[in-house]
Each structure stands twice: as structure tokens, then as C-alpha cells.
GROMACS .gro file of C-alpha atoms in nm:
model
  270
    1MET     CA    1   0.000   0.000   0.000
    2LEU     CA    2   0.116   0.350  -0.085
    3TRP     CA    3   0.001   0.556   0.215
    4LEU     CA    4  -0.036   0.927   0.137
    5ALA     CA    5   0.020   1.133   0.450
    6ASP     CA    6   0.065   1.502   0.528
    7ASN     CA    7   0.312   1.416   0.803
    8ASP     CA    8   0.545   1.134   0.905
    9LEU     CA    9   0.589   1.032   1.269
   10GLN     CA   10   0.945   0.925   1.186
   11ALA     CA   11   1.040   1.248   1.008
   12SER     CA   12   1.345   1.440   1.125
   13ASN     CA   13   1.206   1.774   1.011
   14THR     CA   14   1.126   1.985   1.319
   15HIS     CA   15   0.803   2.129   1.179
   16LYS     CA   16   0.674   1.781   1.101
   17LYS     CA   17   0.767   1.651   1.445
   18LEU     CA   18   0.566   1.931   1.602
   19ALA     CA   19   0.265   1.866   1.381
   20VAL     CA   20  -0.045   1.700   1.521
   21ASP     CA   21  -0.031   1.356   1.354
   22VAL     CA   22  -0.340   1.171   1.471
   23ASN     CA   23  -0.349   1.029   1.118
   24GLY     CA   24  -0.010   0.866   1.172
   25SER     CA   25  -0.077   0.743   1.525
   26THR     CA   26  -0.407   0.581   1.431
   27LEU     CA   27  -0.245   0.418   1.125
   28GLN     CA   28   0.022   0.273   1.355
   29ALA     CA   29  -0.253   0.127   1.573
   30LEU     CA   30  -0.420  -0.026   1.266
   31ARG     CA   31  -0.093  -0.174   1.137
   32GLN     CA   32  -0.037  -0.362   1.462
   33GLY     CA   33  -0.321  -0.589   1.356
   34LEU     CA   34  -0.197  -0.610   0.997
   35PRO     CA   35   0.166  -0.728   1.023
   36GLU     CA   36   0.152  -0.874   0.672
   37LEU     CA   37   0.060  -0.539   0.510
   38ALA     CA   38   0.359  -0.372   0.344
   39VAL     CA   39   0.327   0.008   0.363
   40LYS     CA   40   0.527   0.279   0.188
   41THR     CA   41   0.455   0.627   0.323
   42LEU     CA   42   0.472   0.928   0.094
   43VAL     CA   43   0.439   1.272   0.257
   44VAL     CA   44   0.236   1.503   0.032
   45ASN     CA   45  -0.014   1.785   0.073
   46THR     CA   46  -0.385   1.722   0.021
   47PRO     CA   47  -0.410   1.838  -0.344
   48ARG     CA   48  -0.118   1.610  -0.436
   49ALA     CA   49  -0.275   1.321  -0.243
   50MET     CA   50  -0.601   1.361  -0.432
   51ALA     CA   51  -0.411   1.358  -0.763
   52LEU     CA   52  -0.217   1.045  -0.668
   53LEU     CA   53  -0.538   0.862  -0.577
   54LYS     CA   54  -0.631   0.900  -0.942
   55SER     CA   55  -0.297   0.775  -1.081
   56GLU     CA   56  -0.165   0.519  -0.829
   57PRO     CA   57  -0.376   0.199  -0.816
   58ASN     CA   58  -0.256   0.098  -0.467
   59ALA     CA   59  -0.274   0.442  -0.302
   60CYS     CA   60  -0.470   0.524   0.014
   61ALA     CA   61  -0.493   0.847   0.214
   62GLY     CA   62  -0.600   0.890   0.574
   63ASN     CA   63  -0.802   1.140   0.774
   64LYS     CA   64  -0.996   1.287   0.482
   65ILE     CA   65  -1.342   1.443   0.486
   66VAL     CA   66  -1.565   1.262   0.237
   67SER     CA   67  -1.719   1.468  -0.043
   68ALA     CA   68  -1.902   1.387  -0.366
   69ASP     CA   69  -1.610   1.526  -0.565
   70ARG     CA   70  -1.359   1.299  -0.391
   71LEU     CA   71  -1.580   0.993  -0.435
   72GLN     CA   72  -1.556   1.033  -0.811
   73HIS     CA   73  -1.198   0.905  -0.794
   74ALA     CA   74  -1.178   0.721  -0.461
   75VAL     CA   75  -1.361   0.479  -0.234
   76ALA     CA   76  -1.412   0.574   0.131
   77SER     CA   77  -1.422   0.375   0.453
   78GLN     CA   78  -1.763   0.339   0.617
   79LEU     CA   79  -1.617   0.405   0.961
   80PRO     CA   80  -1.400   0.713   1.013
   81GLN     CA   81  -1.033   0.662   1.088
   82VAL     CA   82  -1.017   0.982   1.294
   83VAL     CA   83  -1.267   1.168   1.513
   84PHE     CA   84  -1.206   1.539   1.573
   85PRO     CA   85  -1.392   1.829   1.735
   86GLY     CA   86  -1.511   2.080   1.476
   87PHE     CA   87  -1.318   2.383   1.352
   88ARG     CA   88  -1.301   2.696   1.564
   89LEU     CA   89  -1.241   3.060   1.479
   90PHE     CA   90  -0.935   3.224   1.640
   91ALA     CA   91  -0.843   3.591   1.683
   92LEU     CA   92  -0.588   3.786   1.884
   93LYS     CA   93  -0.718   3.858   2.232
   94ASP     CA   94  -0.795   4.225   2.302
   95SER     CA   95  -0.811   4.304   1.929
   96ALA     CA   96  -1.100   4.488   1.762
   97THR     CA   97  -1.176   4.164   1.575
   98ALA     CA   98  -1.206   3.973   1.904
   99ARG     CA   99  -1.450   4.232   2.035
  100LEU     CA  100  -1.659   4.197   1.720
  101LEU     CA  101  -1.667   3.819   1.759
  102THR     CA  102  -1.804   3.861   2.109
  103GLU     CA  103  -2.080   4.086   1.975
  104LEU     CA  104  -2.171   3.840   1.698
  105LYS     CA  105  -2.204   3.531   1.920
  106ASN     CA  106  -2.544   3.366   1.901
  107ALA     CA  107  -2.737   3.213   2.192
  108GLU     CA  108  -2.525   2.895   2.168
  109GLY     CA  109  -2.201   3.092   2.187
  110LYS     CA  110  -2.120   3.031   1.819
  111VAL     CA  111  -2.021   3.281   1.553
  112SER     CA  112  -2.111   3.271   1.183
  113VAL     CA  113  -1.835   3.315   0.925
  114GLN     CA  114  -2.100   3.428   0.676
  115GLN     CA  115  -2.217   3.703   0.912
  116LEU     CA  116  -1.859   3.799   0.994
  117LEU     CA  117  -1.773   3.837   0.624
  118GLU     CA  118  -2.069   4.071   0.587
  119GLN     CA  119  -2.010   4.269   0.909
  120ASN     CA  120  -1.633   4.315   0.868
  121GLN     CA  121  -1.550   4.364   0.503
  122SER     CA  122  -1.174   4.396   0.554
  123ALA     CA  123  -1.097   4.105   0.788
  124ARG     CA  124  -0.876   3.832   0.639
  125PHE     CA  125  -0.885   3.463   0.731
  126ALA     CA  126  -0.584   3.229   0.734
  127ILE     CA  127  -0.655   2.875   0.612
  128VAL     CA  128  -0.456   2.567   0.509
  129GLY     CA  129  -0.452   2.531   0.132
  130GLY     CA  130  -0.611   2.221  -0.018
  131ARG     CA  131  -0.792   2.115   0.297
  132ASN     CA  132  -1.161   2.022   0.298
  133TYR     CA  133  -1.337   2.235   0.561
  134GLY     CA  134  -1.682   2.086   0.507
  135ALA     CA  135  -1.958   2.189   0.267
  136ALA     CA  136  -2.066   2.516   0.434
  137LEU     CA  137  -1.719   2.664   0.485
  138ASP     CA  138  -1.588   2.541   0.150
  139ALA     CA  139  -1.879   2.714  -0.024
  140LEU     CA  140  -1.790   3.045   0.142
  141MET     CA  141  -1.421   3.005   0.057
  142ARG     CA  142  -1.504   2.942  -0.311
  143ASP     CA  143  -1.758   3.226  -0.335
  144PRO     CA  144  -1.608   3.483  -0.578
  145GLN     CA  145  -1.707   3.775  -0.356
  146TYR     CA  146  -1.515   3.628  -0.059
  147GLN     CA  147  -1.227   3.431  -0.215
  148GLN     CA  148  -0.973   3.710  -0.168
  149ARG     CA  149  -1.055   3.724   0.204
  150PHE     CA  150  -0.917   3.374   0.267
  151TRP     CA  151  -0.538   3.357   0.263
  152GLN     CA  152  -0.422   3.004   0.191
  153ARG     CA  153  -0.089   2.864   0.301
  154HIS     CA  154   0.057   2.571   0.110
  155ALA     CA  155   0.404   2.557   0.271
  156SER     CA  156   0.536   2.243   0.443
  157ASP     CA  157   0.467   2.366   0.797
  158LEU     CA  158   0.097   2.427   0.716
  159ALA     CA  159  -0.084   2.463   1.050
  160GLY     CA  160   0.215   2.615   1.228
  161GLY     CA  161   0.250   2.867   0.948
  162VAL     CA  162  -0.111   2.985   0.951
  163ILE     CA  163  -0.101   3.020   1.330
  164GLN     CA  164   0.205   3.244   1.299
  165MET     CA  165   0.024   3.449   1.034
  166LEU     CA  166  -0.241   3.529   1.295
  167GLN     CA  167   0.006   3.593   1.575
  168SER     CA  168   0.210   3.832   1.360
  169GLY     CA  169  -0.098   4.029   1.253
  170ARG     CA  170  -0.078   3.937   0.883
  171VAL     CA  171  -0.439   3.818   0.913
  172GLU     CA  172  -0.712   3.892   1.166
  173LEU     CA  173  -0.873   3.548   1.185
  174LEU     CA  174  -0.779   3.181   1.169
  175ILE     CA  175  -1.000   2.876   1.110
  176GLU     CA  176  -0.837   2.570   1.265
  177TYR     CA  177  -0.881   2.267   1.488
  178PRO     CA  178  -0.856   2.372   1.856
  179ASN     CA  179  -0.598   2.111   1.955
  180VAL     CA  180  -0.379   2.190   1.652
  181VAL     CA  181  -0.352   2.553   1.764
  182GLN     CA  182  -0.288   2.453   2.125
  183HIS     CA  183  -0.024   2.195   2.031
  184ASN     CA  184   0.163   2.434   1.803
  185ILE     CA  185   0.163   2.724   2.049
  186LEU     CA  186   0.293   2.504   2.331
  187ASN     CA  187   0.575   2.381   2.108
  188GLN     CA  188   0.680   2.719   1.972
  189PRO     CA  189   1.028   2.847   2.062
  190LYS     CA  190   1.034   3.020   2.400
  191LYS     CA  191   1.089   3.358   2.240
  192GLN     CA  192   0.753   3.318   2.057
  193HIS     CA  193   0.551   3.128   2.317
  194GLY     CA  194   0.304   3.344   2.507
  195THR     CA  195   0.368   3.659   2.301
  196ALA     CA  196   0.025   3.662   2.140
  197GLU     CA  197  -0.272   3.537   2.340
  198LEU     CA  198  -0.566   3.408   2.137
  199ILE     CA  199  -0.939   3.363   2.186
  200SER     CA  200  -1.150   3.106   2.003
  201LEU     CA  201  -1.517   3.047   1.932
  202PRO     CA  202  -1.708   2.755   1.775
  203LEU     CA  203  -1.848   2.811   1.427
  204VAL     CA  204  -2.207   2.797   1.307
  205GLU     CA  205  -2.076   2.652   0.979
  206SER     CA  206  -1.875   2.368   1.136
  207PRO     CA  207  -2.036   2.063   1.301
  208GLU     CA  208  -1.952   1.962   1.657
  209VAL     CA  209  -1.756   1.662   1.532
  210LEU     CA  210  -1.561   1.610   1.209
  211LEU     CA  211  -1.479   1.266   1.072
  212GLY     CA  212  -1.163   1.182   0.881
  213HIS     CA  213  -1.212   0.873   0.663
  214ILE     CA  214  -0.969   0.652   0.473
  215LEU     CA  215  -0.979   0.706   0.096
  216CYS     CA  216  -0.830   0.452  -0.145
  217ALA     CA  217  -0.791   0.452  -0.521
  218LYS     CA  218  -1.104   0.350  -0.710
  219THR     CA  219  -0.929   0.042  -0.849
  220PRO     CA  220  -0.943  -0.331  -0.767
  221GLN     CA  221  -0.623  -0.292  -0.563
  222GLY     CA  222  -0.757   0.011  -0.381
  223GLN     CA  223  -1.086  -0.157  -0.297
  224GLN     CA  224  -0.904  -0.466  -0.170
  225LEU     CA  225  -0.679  -0.253   0.051
  226LEU     CA  226  -0.978  -0.059   0.185
  227ALA     CA  227  -1.157  -0.382   0.275
  228VAL     CA  228  -0.855  -0.498   0.477
  229LEU     CA  229  -0.818  -0.160   0.649
  230GLU     CA  230  -1.189  -0.137   0.727
  231GLN     CA  231  -1.194  -0.481   0.886
  232GLN     CA  232  -0.909  -0.384   1.116
  233LEU     CA  233  -1.059  -0.041   1.184
  234ALA     CA  234  -1.382  -0.201   1.307
  235LEU     CA  235  -1.179  -0.399   1.561
  236ALA     CA  236  -0.922  -0.137   1.659
  237SER     CA  237  -1.175   0.143   1.717
  238GLN     CA  238  -1.327  -0.062   1.999
  239THR     CA  239  -1.000  -0.061   2.196
  240GLU     CA  240  -0.858   0.177   2.454
  241ALA     CA  241  -0.534   0.189   2.251
  242TYR     CA  242  -0.712   0.344   1.952
  243LEU     CA  243  -0.876   0.603   2.175
  244GLN     CA  244  -0.533   0.686   2.317
  245ALA     CA  245  -0.400   0.730   1.962
  246HIS     CA  246  -0.643   1.023   1.950
  247LEU     CA  247  -0.608   1.156   2.307
  248GLN     CA  248  -0.228   1.189   2.294
  249TRP     CA  249  -0.271   1.491   2.065
  250PHE     CA  250  -0.508   1.674   2.301
  251ASP     CA  251  -0.451   1.865   2.621
  252PRO     CA  252  -0.590   1.673   2.922
  253SER     CA  253  -0.852   1.946   2.968
  254SER     CA  254  -1.005   1.836   2.633
  255HIS     CA  255  -1.001   1.461   2.697
  256ALA     CA  256  -1.356   1.442   2.831
  257GLU     CA  257  -1.497   1.611   2.520
  258VAL     CA  258  -1.290   1.395   2.282
  259ARG     CA  259  -1.389   1.077   2.469
  260ARG     CA  260  -1.757   1.177   2.446
  261LEU     CA  261  -1.733   1.235   2.070
  262TYR     CA  262  -1.534   0.914   2.023
  263ASN     CA  263  -1.798   0.709   2.209
  264GLN     CA  264  -2.073   0.877   2.009
  265VAL     CA  265  -1.913   0.788   1.674
  266TYR     CA  266  -1.780   0.438   1.747
  267GLY     CA  267  -2.053   0.321   1.986
  268THR     CA  268  -1.803   0.261   2.266
  269HIS     CA  269  -1.824   0.334   2.640
  270PHE     CA  270  -1.483   0.463   2.744
   0.00000   0.00000   0.00000
């Protein structure tokens, strides 16, 4: 199997070591039950992974949101490989943008990106290029009237880079997973850590839980590989070890929420 990943747990590159690699840790847990499966890992960004799924008959990619467009060229696992809390919106604390977010919160404490785009016509959002943010957010990012408001980063450090864009004031807002931001800030060099305090709010346009599925090439080899991976995923997801492959990337203060979402998705009782 050619495994297409955006990070490698064994990589020597510092940025990659600091990345949140729940994709890699859950794959490791799956491989423990598949000792006969030969795996070659290729680190690529999401657009490149989607292209390789079309051209490589034995390619699979992990932790991907399923969409109709992607299913034209790939087959997807029924169960998700990864369970994540939804995206949140981040801004610099004490900034005018943060004050506006507080004013725009609805009764559930969420803020709407659509409303924010309309209320603040100059604010810029940092996002990771090539990522699927879900139908509602992707539609806003593709909308011609808003496209220039979303600054995409395609560099190798991805999440760390977009977080620094917010901290440095190059953009006013960031859409990201909460634990990714927390993990990167805690692992920043001491001279950067703590210099820019952030606030975050849940989004109207992002669900409470996001599911990252395994995608494999829409070929006989890809379908055979997916069947093997799915069989092991059904077993592994019922174990404490697979839950821990998720929890290790979250601050202990978030473990209760992640465990609740995990149980909800996999029908477990941890």
C-alpha cells in the first residue's frame, strides 16, 4: 500500500515533528493488527494526495473528509479513521476583531463566518490550502465575492504557518482545529511562546464533530486494501489503545470532550 500522509511520525524535520499527527498514530494502531501489510509512506499535501489517488492503483490516504467530488476518484471507509472536534475561529485577544466576535455570538455561543464576512469587510482569514473544511465553509471560501478574504498557506509547515500568520498580525482570523492551535503554540520556541494570546469560538458553519475517513484509489487494488483496512478499523476502534492514539494529541482538559465524541461515533463506552 502507498500511504499518502501530510506528516510522518518518523520524520526528522522539526516542523513535522511538532505537527499533530493523529493520522499517523491511528495508522500505527491499525498496522499492529496487519503485520503482513507492506506500507510505503509518501508525505504530500492534500491536493497532491487527491491527484495520486487518481494515478496510483494501490494508493490510500488517511483522515480525509468525504465529499461527492472525492468519491468520483476514490472509495471511502464506512467508519471514520479519525474523530475530531469541529473547527473553531481564532483571533488575537484584546483586538478589535475579538470584540466583534463577542458581539456576533449567538445564543449557543457560536459565531457565523457568513455574518462575519458581511459585518467586517476587511478582515482576512488564514486557512490551510487544499484542505476540505466541510460543505458550508468550503462554499464560502469558493464564493467569488469572498475568495480574496481567505489567505491560503501551502508551505510544508501548514498549521504552524497559519497560526504564525495570525500571531504576527498578517491576518485577523484563523479557522483551525482547537488542539492543533494549542499543540503548536505550546511547542513554539520560548521567544515566541506566550507573546500573542488568542481567543477562540465555535463556528455555526462547522459541526460539533468532524470525521476523517480513509480514501483509497477507485481500483481493484484500492478496494481490496480498503476492505482490509476497514476490517481492522472495526476492531481497533473498539480498543482503549485506539482512543489513546487520539487523546495523545489533546490537552488533558479536552479529553472528556474527545472521549464523548469518540464514544458517540464508534458506539463505545470509554
